[in-house]
Amino acid sequence: MAAVATDRPQSAAAAKKGADDYVRIVDVRKEFDGFVAVDDTNLDIRQGEIFALLGGSGCGKSTLLRCLAGFETPTSGKIYLDGQVMNGLPPYERPINMMFQSYALFPHMTVEQNIAFGLKQDGLGKDAVRKRVEEMLAMVQLGKLAKRKPHQLSGGQQQRVALARSLAKGPKLLLLDEPMGALDKKLRSQMQLELVDIIEKSGVTCVMVTHDQEEAMTMATRIALMDAGRIRQVGTPDEIYESPTSRFAAEFIGSINMFDGKIDEDRAEYITIVSPSLPVPIYVGHGVSGYEGQAVGYGVRPEKVMISKDEPAQPHNKAQGRIEDIAYFGSHSVFHVRLPSGYRVMANFANQQRWASEGMTWGDEVWVAWGDNEGVVLTS
């Protein structure tokens, strides 16, 4: 079977200077009256990529974004953009533009006037302003709506105007604060890819803040997962999802079955884990950095779990239980199987047609199982 690409390719700018540390955040710390919002954070962002700061409320992602923009002053640490120190520069002197969640469009101005506002403030000539506005309108495909005012536009159209205004001055860095927060779910899914297309065409380096996993996974080249003011993991969407480095990362992104246990056998080629949740050991088909008796977590995604009425032949990584609930999502169903230990396993089943899941239904006795290398061993 051919390999399937799961990560967004780099833009031309990112591919050209992908190894460069275009944006550098070095030991940045931000305190508010003794509360540490950003805790000695270090981060390198490549030129031309779309980089997401992902985390829950209060994790420090918005504070870090505001430090980049110049709206907050770091308590300590340095911020560099294209080799230049940003510390001490007010927002209006930084080659950075920020698009706010509310879009902050001027209600009394037309689309073209909103886009032109920053250019006129910089003293650009009338002809140059008109040309640049036309370029931005073409990029966001709103040329026919140039004379309309914000209240005459849809949510998605307002977002594109805000993006065009943010890009009009040709910033080195574009900051997006919860860019999809004001849109309904259906429009949000549509606009994610449209926004990415516009940003990649512009070639600008972009840092976005979001609490939405799907948004980050869809839009970003790379993701920094934040918690309690710290960066917990940095990687591509595929790396973050398939190879989390901590229980926090594993449980924050997507759904996962997490089994607590201890390493029973520790070999160079494999390990086994004994968990009170399962009747047989977990077998991991590769070595890990650990030792016998060490407490670990073992996570396996629901889509990696097979479900069947027949007992699998394998001696490990299986359990019998009873179907307690079924959630139907159209393309797939999620089976919740209660084991004798009381643990509830989630297993995804792809639907060819509704309830074509081998005749399995509520209350049925079934087996759940997974392969030797389908899960991840977590020590933190």
Coordinates of C-alpha atoms in Angstrom, one line a residue:
M1 CA 0.0 0.0 0.0
A2 CA 1.3 3.5 -0.9
A3 CA 2.2 5.7 2.0
V4 CA -0.3 8.5 2.8
A5 CA 0.9 12.0 3.5
T6 CA -0.4 13.2 6.8
D7 CA 1.5 16.4 7.4
R8 CA 1.1 19.7 5.6
P9 CA 4.0 20.3 3.1
Q10 CA 6.1 23.4 3.7
S11 CA 5.4 26.6 1.7
A12 CA 8.1 27.7 -0.9
A13 CA 9.5 30.1 1.7
A14 CA 9.7 27.5 4.4
A15 CA 11.3 25.0 2.0
K16 CA 13.9 27.6 0.9
K17 CA 15.0 28.6 4.5
G18 CA 13.5 25.7 6.5
A19 CA 16.6 25.3 8.7
D20 CA 16.8 28.9 9.7
D21 CA 15.5 30.1 13.1
Y22 CA 13.5 32.9 11.7
V23 CA 11.6 33.5 15.0
R24 CA 13.5 32.7 18.1
I25 CA 12.0 32.8 21.6
V26 CA 14.8 32.4 24.1
D27 CA 14.1 31.8 27.8
V28 CA 11.0 34.0 27.7
R29 CA 9.2 34.4 31.0
K30 CA 6.1 36.5 31.8
E31 CA 4.8 37.1 35.3
F32 CA 1.6 38.9 36.4
D33 CA 1.8 39.8 40.1
G34 CA 3.7 36.7 40.9
F35 CA 1.7 34.4 38.6
V36 CA 3.9 32.8 35.9
A37 CA 1.9 32.9 32.7
V38 CA 4.9 31.9 30.4
D39 CA 7.6 29.9 32.1
D40 CA 11.1 30.2 30.6
T41 CA 10.0 29.2 27.2
N42 CA 12.3 28.4 24.2
L43 CA 11.0 28.0 20.7
D44 CA 12.4 28.2 17.1
I45 CA 10.0 28.9 14.2
R46 CA 11.1 28.5 10.6
Q47 CA 10.6 31.1 7.9
G48 CA 7.4 30.6 5.8
E49 CA 5.8 28.0 8.1
I50 CA 2.4 28.2 9.8
F51 CA 3.1 27.5 13.4
A52 CA 0.4 26.8 16.0
L53 CA 0.5 27.4 19.7
L54 CA -2.1 24.9 21.0
G55 CA -3.4 24.5 24.5
G56 CA -6.3 24.9 26.8
S57 CA -7.5 28.1 28.5
G58 CA -4.9 29.7 30.8
C59 CA -1.9 27.7 29.3
G60 CA 0.0 30.8 28.3
K61 CA -0.4 30.7 24.5
S62 CA -2.2 34.0 24.2
T63 CA 0.3 35.7 26.5
L64 CA 3.2 34.4 24.4
L65 CA 1.5 35.7 21.3
R66 CA 1.1 39.1 22.8
C67 CA 4.7 39.1 23.8
L68 CA 5.6 38.5 20.1
A69 CA 3.3 41.3 19.1
G70 CA 4.7 43.8 21.6
F71 CA 1.4 44.1 23.6
E72 CA 3.1 42.5 26.6
T73 CA 6.7 42.9 27.8
P74 CA 8.5 39.7 28.9
T75 CA 9.6 39.7 32.5
S76 CA 12.8 38.1 31.1
G77 CA 14.2 36.5 28.0
K78 CA 14.6 37.6 24.4
I79 CA 12.5 37.5 21.2
Y80 CA 14.2 37.6 17.8
L81 CA 12.7 38.1 14.4
D82 CA 14.9 37.5 11.4
G83 CA 18.0 38.1 13.6
Q84 CA 16.7 41.4 15.1
V85 CA 15.9 41.7 18.8
M86 CA 12.2 42.7 19.3
N87 CA 12.5 43.5 23.0
G88 CA 11.9 47.2 23.6
L89 CA 10.3 47.9 20.3
P90 CA 6.6 49.1 20.5
P91 CA 4.1 47.2 18.4
Y92 CA 4.0 49.8 15.7
E93 CA 7.7 49.6 15.1
R94 CA 7.7 45.8 14.7
P95 CA 7.4 44.2 11.3
I96 CA 4.5 42.2 12.7
N97 CA 0.7 42.3 12.1
M98 CA -1.9 40.6 14.2
M99 CA -5.4 39.5 13.2
F100 CA -7.7 39.4 16.2
Q101 CA -10.5 36.9 16.8
S102 CA -13.1 39.7 16.5
Y103 CA -11.4 40.9 13.2
A104 CA -11.6 44.5 14.5
L105 CA -12.9 45.9 11.2
F106 CA -13.9 49.5 11.0
P107 CA -17.7 49.4 10.6
H108 CA -18.0 52.8 8.9
M109 CA -15.4 51.9 6.2
T110 CA -15.8 49.8 3.1
V111 CA -13.8 46.6 2.4
E112 CA -11.2 48.5 0.4
Q113 CA -10.9 51.3 2.9
N114 CA -10.3 48.8 5.7
I115 CA -7.5 47.2 3.7
A116 CA -6.0 50.5 2.8
F117 CA -6.1 51.9 6.4
G118 CA -2.6 50.8 7.5
L119 CA -1.0 51.7 4.2
K120 CA -2.3 55.2 4.4
Q121 CA -1.2 55.5 8.0
D122 CA 2.3 54.7 6.8
G123 CA 2.1 57.5 4.3
L124 CA 2.1 55.4 1.1
G125 CA 1.2 57.3 -2.1
K126 CA -2.4 57.1 -3.4
D127 CA -1.4 55.0 -6.5
A128 CA 0.7 52.6 -4.5
V129 CA -2.2 52.2 -2.0
R130 CA -4.7 51.5 -4.7
K131 CA -2.4 48.9 -6.4
R132 CA -1.7 47.1 -3.1
V133 CA -5.4 47.0 -2.2
E134 CA -6.2 45.5 -5.6
E135 CA -3.6 42.9 -5.0
M136 CA -5.0 42.0 -1.6
L137 CA -8.6 41.9 -2.9
A138 CA -7.5 39.5 -5.7
M139 CA -5.6 37.3 -3.2
V140 CA -8.7 36.9 -0.9
Q141 CA -11.1 36.9 -3.9
L142 CA -13.2 39.8 -2.7
G143 CA -12.8 42.2 -5.6
K144 CA -16.5 42.3 -6.3
L145 CA -17.3 43.3 -2.7
A146 CA -14.7 46.1 -2.4
K147 CA -17.4 48.8 -1.8
R148 CA -19.4 46.9 0.8
K149 CA -19.2 47.5 4.5
P150 CA -18.5 44.8 7.1
H151 CA -22.1 44.4 8.2
Q152 CA -22.9 43.5 4.6
L153 CA -20.5 40.5 4.6
S154 CA -20.7 37.0 5.8
G155 CA -18.5 35.8 8.7
G156 CA -16.1 34.1 6.3
Q157 CA -15.9 37.2 4.1
Q158 CA -15.2 39.5 7.1
Q159 CA -12.4 37.1 8.1
R160 CA -10.8 37.4 4.6
V161 CA -11.0 41.2 4.8
A162 CA -9.2 41.1 8.2
L163 CA -6.6 38.8 6.8
A164 CA -6.1 41.0 3.7
R165 CA -5.6 44.1 5.9
S166 CA -3.1 42.2 8.1
L167 CA -1.1 41.2 5.0
A168 CA -1.3 44.5 3.1
K169 CA 1.8 46.0 4.7
G170 CA 3.9 42.9 3.9
P171 CA 4.8 42.0 7.5
K172 CA 7.6 39.6 8.3
L173 CA 5.4 37.8 10.8
L174 CA 1.6 37.3 10.9
L175 CA -0.1 36.5 14.2
L176 CA -3.5 34.9 14.4
D177 CA -5.4 35.0 17.6
E178 CA -8.1 32.2 17.6
P179 CA -8.7 32.8 13.9
M180 CA -11.8 30.6 13.6
G181 CA -13.3 31.4 17.0
A182 CA -16.1 33.7 15.6
L183 CA -17.3 31.2 13.0
D184 CA -19.8 28.3 13.2
K185 CA -18.5 24.8 12.9
K186 CA -19.3 24.2 9.2
L187 CA -17.9 27.5 8.1
R188 CA -14.9 27.0 10.3
S189 CA -14.0 23.8 8.5
Q190 CA -14.3 25.4 5.1
M191 CA -12.3 28.5 6.1
Q192 CA -9.4 26.6 7.6
L193 CA -8.1 25.5 4.2
E194 CA -9.0 28.8 2.6
L195 CA -7.0 30.7 5.2
V196 CA -4.0 28.3 4.8
D197 CA -4.1 28.8 1.0
I198 CA -4.0 32.6 1.3
I199 CA -1.2 32.6 3.9
E200 CA 0.9 30.2 1.8
K201 CA 0.4 32.3 -1.3
S202 CA 1.6 35.4 0.5
G203 CA 4.7 33.5 1.8
V204 CA 4.5 35.2 5.2
T205 CA 5.6 33.4 8.4
C206 CA 2.6 32.8 10.6
V207 CA 2.1 32.0 14.3
M208 CA -1.5 31.1 15.3
V209 CA -3.0 30.6 18.7
T210 CA -5.9 28.1 19.2
H211 CA -7.5 25.8 21.7
D212 CA -9.0 23.8 18.9
Q213 CA -7.1 20.5 18.1
E214 CA -8.7 20.1 14.7
E215 CA -7.9 23.6 13.7
A216 CA -4.2 23.2 14.6
M217 CA -3.9 19.8 13.0
T218 CA -5.5 21.0 9.8
M219 CA -3.8 24.4 9.4
A220 CA -0.3 24.1 11.0
T221 CA 3.0 22.9 9.6
R222 CA 4.1 22.4 13.2
I223 CA 2.5 22.6 16.6
A224 CA 3.7 23.6 20.0
L225 CA 1.5 22.0 22.7
M226 CA 1.4 24.3 25.8
D227 CA 0.4 23.6 29.4
A228 CA 0.9 25.7 32.5
G229 CA 3.1 28.2 30.7
R230 CA 5.4 25.6 29.3
I231 CA 6.0 23.9 25.9
R232 CA 5.2 20.2 26.4
Q233 CA 5.9 19.0 22.9
V234 CA 6.8 20.5 19.4
G235 CA 6.2 18.5 16.2
T236 CA 4.3 18.1 13.1
P237 CA 0.6 17.2 13.4
D238 CA 1.4 13.5 12.7
E239 CA 4.2 13.5 15.3
I240 CA 2.0 15.1 18.0
Y241 CA -0.8 12.6 17.3
E242 CA 1.1 9.4 16.6
S243 CA 4.1 9.8 18.9
P244 CA 3.1 11.9 22.0
T245 CA 5.9 12.2 24.5
S246 CA 3.7 12.6 27.6
R247 CA 0.4 11.5 28.9
F248 CA -0.8 15.1 28.7
A249 CA 0.0 15.3 25.0
A250 CA -1.6 11.9 24.3
E251 CA -4.8 12.8 26.1
F252 CA -5.1 16.4 24.9
I253 CA -5.0 15.5 21.2
G254 CA -7.8 13.2 20.0
S255 CA -9.2 10.2 21.9
I256 CA -7.0 7.5 23.4
N257 CA -7.3 4.4 25.5
M258 CA -4.8 4.8 28.4
F259 CA -3.8 1.8 30.4
D260 CA -1.8 2.2 33.6
G261 CA 0.7 -0.6 34.4
K262 CA 4.2 -1.7 35.1
I263 CA 6.9 -3.1 32.9
D264 CA 7.1 -6.8 33.4
E265 CA 9.7 -7.9 30.9
D266 CA 12.3 -5.4 29.6
R267 CA 14.2 -6.7 26.5
A268 CA 16.1 -4.9 23.7
E269 CA 13.6 -6.3 21.2
Y270 CA 10.3 -5.9 23.1
I271 CA 8.7 -5.2 26.5
T272 CA 5.6 -6.5 28.2
I273 CA 3.4 -4.4 30.5
V274 CA 1.1 -5.8 33.1
S275 CA -2.0 -3.7 33.7
P276 CA -4.9 -4.3 36.2
S277 CA -7.3 -3.2 33.4
L278 CA -6.4 -6.1 31.1
P279 CA -6.5 -9.9 31.6
V280 CA -3.3 -10.5 29.6
P281 CA -0.1 -8.5 29.3
I282 CA 0.4 -5.7 26.8
Y283 CA 3.2 -6.7 24.3
V284 CA 5.2 -3.9 22.7
G285 CA 7.2 -5.0 19.7
H286 CA 10.2 -2.8 20.3
G287 CA 12.4 -1.8 23.2
V288 CA 11.9 1.4 25.2
S289 CA 13.9 3.4 27.7
G290 CA 12.7 1.8 31.0
Y291 CA 13.3 -0.9 33.5
E292 CA 11.4 -3.8 35.0
G293 CA 8.9 -2.7 37.6
Q294 CA 8.7 0.8 36.3
A295 CA 5.2 2.4 36.3
V296 CA 4.2 3.5 32.8
G297 CA 1.2 4.4 30.8
Y298 CA 0.3 2.7 27.6
G299 CA -1.9 4.5 25.1
V300 CA -3.6 3.1 22.0
R301 CA -5.9 5.2 19.7
P302 CA -9.5 3.9 19.1
E303 CA -8.9 3.6 15.4
K304 CA -6.0 1.1 16.1
V305 CA -8.3 -1.1 18.1
M306 CA -10.0 -4.0 16.3
I307 CA -13.4 -5.2 17.5
S308 CA -14.9 -8.6 16.7
K309 CA -17.2 -11.3 18.0
D310 CA -14.4 -13.9 17.5
E311 CA -11.4 -14.2 19.8
P312 CA -8.2 -13.1 18.1
A313 CA -5.4 -15.7 17.9
Q314 CA -2.8 -13.5 19.4
P315 CA -1.8 -14.1 23.0
H316 CA -1.4 -10.5 24.0
N317 CA -3.1 -7.1 23.6
K318 CA -6.7 -8.4 23.8
A319 CA -9.7 -8.5 26.1
Q320 CA -13.3 -9.6 26.1
G321 CA -16.0 -7.3 27.2
R322 CA -19.6 -6.2 26.6
I323 CA -20.7 -3.4 24.2
E324 CA -22.1 -0.7 26.5
D325 CA -22.6 2.1 24.0
I326 CA -22.3 2.9 20.3
A327 CA -21.8 6.4 18.9
Y328 CA -22.6 6.8 15.2
F329 CA -20.6 9.4 13.3
G330 CA -21.6 8.5 9.7
S331 CA -18.2 7.5 8.3
H332 CA -17.5 5.4 11.4
S333 CA -19.0 4.3 14.7
V334 CA -17.2 4.3 18.1
F335 CA -17.9 1.2 20.2
H336 CA -17.5 1.6 24.0
V337 CA -16.7 -1.9 25.4
R338 CA -16.8 -2.5 29.2
L339 CA -14.2 -5.0 30.4
P340 CA -14.6 -7.2 33.5
S341 CA -12.0 -4.9 35.2
G342 CA -14.4 -2.0 34.8
Y343 CA -12.2 -0.2 32.2
R344 CA -14.1 1.0 29.1
V345 CA -12.3 0.6 25.8
M346 CA -13.1 2.7 22.8
A347 CA -12.9 1.1 19.3
N348 CA -13.6 2.7 16.0
F349 CA -15.3 0.8 13.3
A350 CA -15.5 2.1 9.7
N351 CA -19.1 2.1 8.3
Q352 CA -19.9 0.9 4.8
Q353 CA -23.5 1.3 5.7
R354 CA -25.3 2.1 8.9
W355 CA -25.0 -0.7 11.5
A356 CA -23.1 -2.9 9.1
S357 CA -20.6 -3.6 12.0
E358 CA -20.7 -7.4 11.7
G359 CA -24.1 -7.4 13.4
M360 CA -22.6 -6.1 16.7
T361 CA -25.0 -4.1 18.9
W362 CA -25.6 -3.0 22.5
G363 CA -25.1 -5.8 25.1
D364 CA -23.1 -8.1 22.8
E365 CA -20.0 -9.9 24.1
V366 CA -17.1 -8.9 21.9
W367 CA -13.3 -9.0 21.7
V368 CA -11.1 -5.9 21.4
A369 CA -7.4 -6.2 20.3
W370 CA -4.6 -4.3 18.7
G371 CA -1.2 -4.9 17.1
D372 CA 2.2 -5.1 18.8
N373 CA 3.3 -1.6 17.5
E374 CA 0.0 0.2 17.5
G375 CA 0.4 2.0 20.9
V376 CA 2.8 4.3 22.7
V377 CA 4.6 3.8 26.0
L378 CA 4.6 6.9 28.2
T379 CA 6.8 7.4 31.3
S380 CA 5.7 11.0 32.0

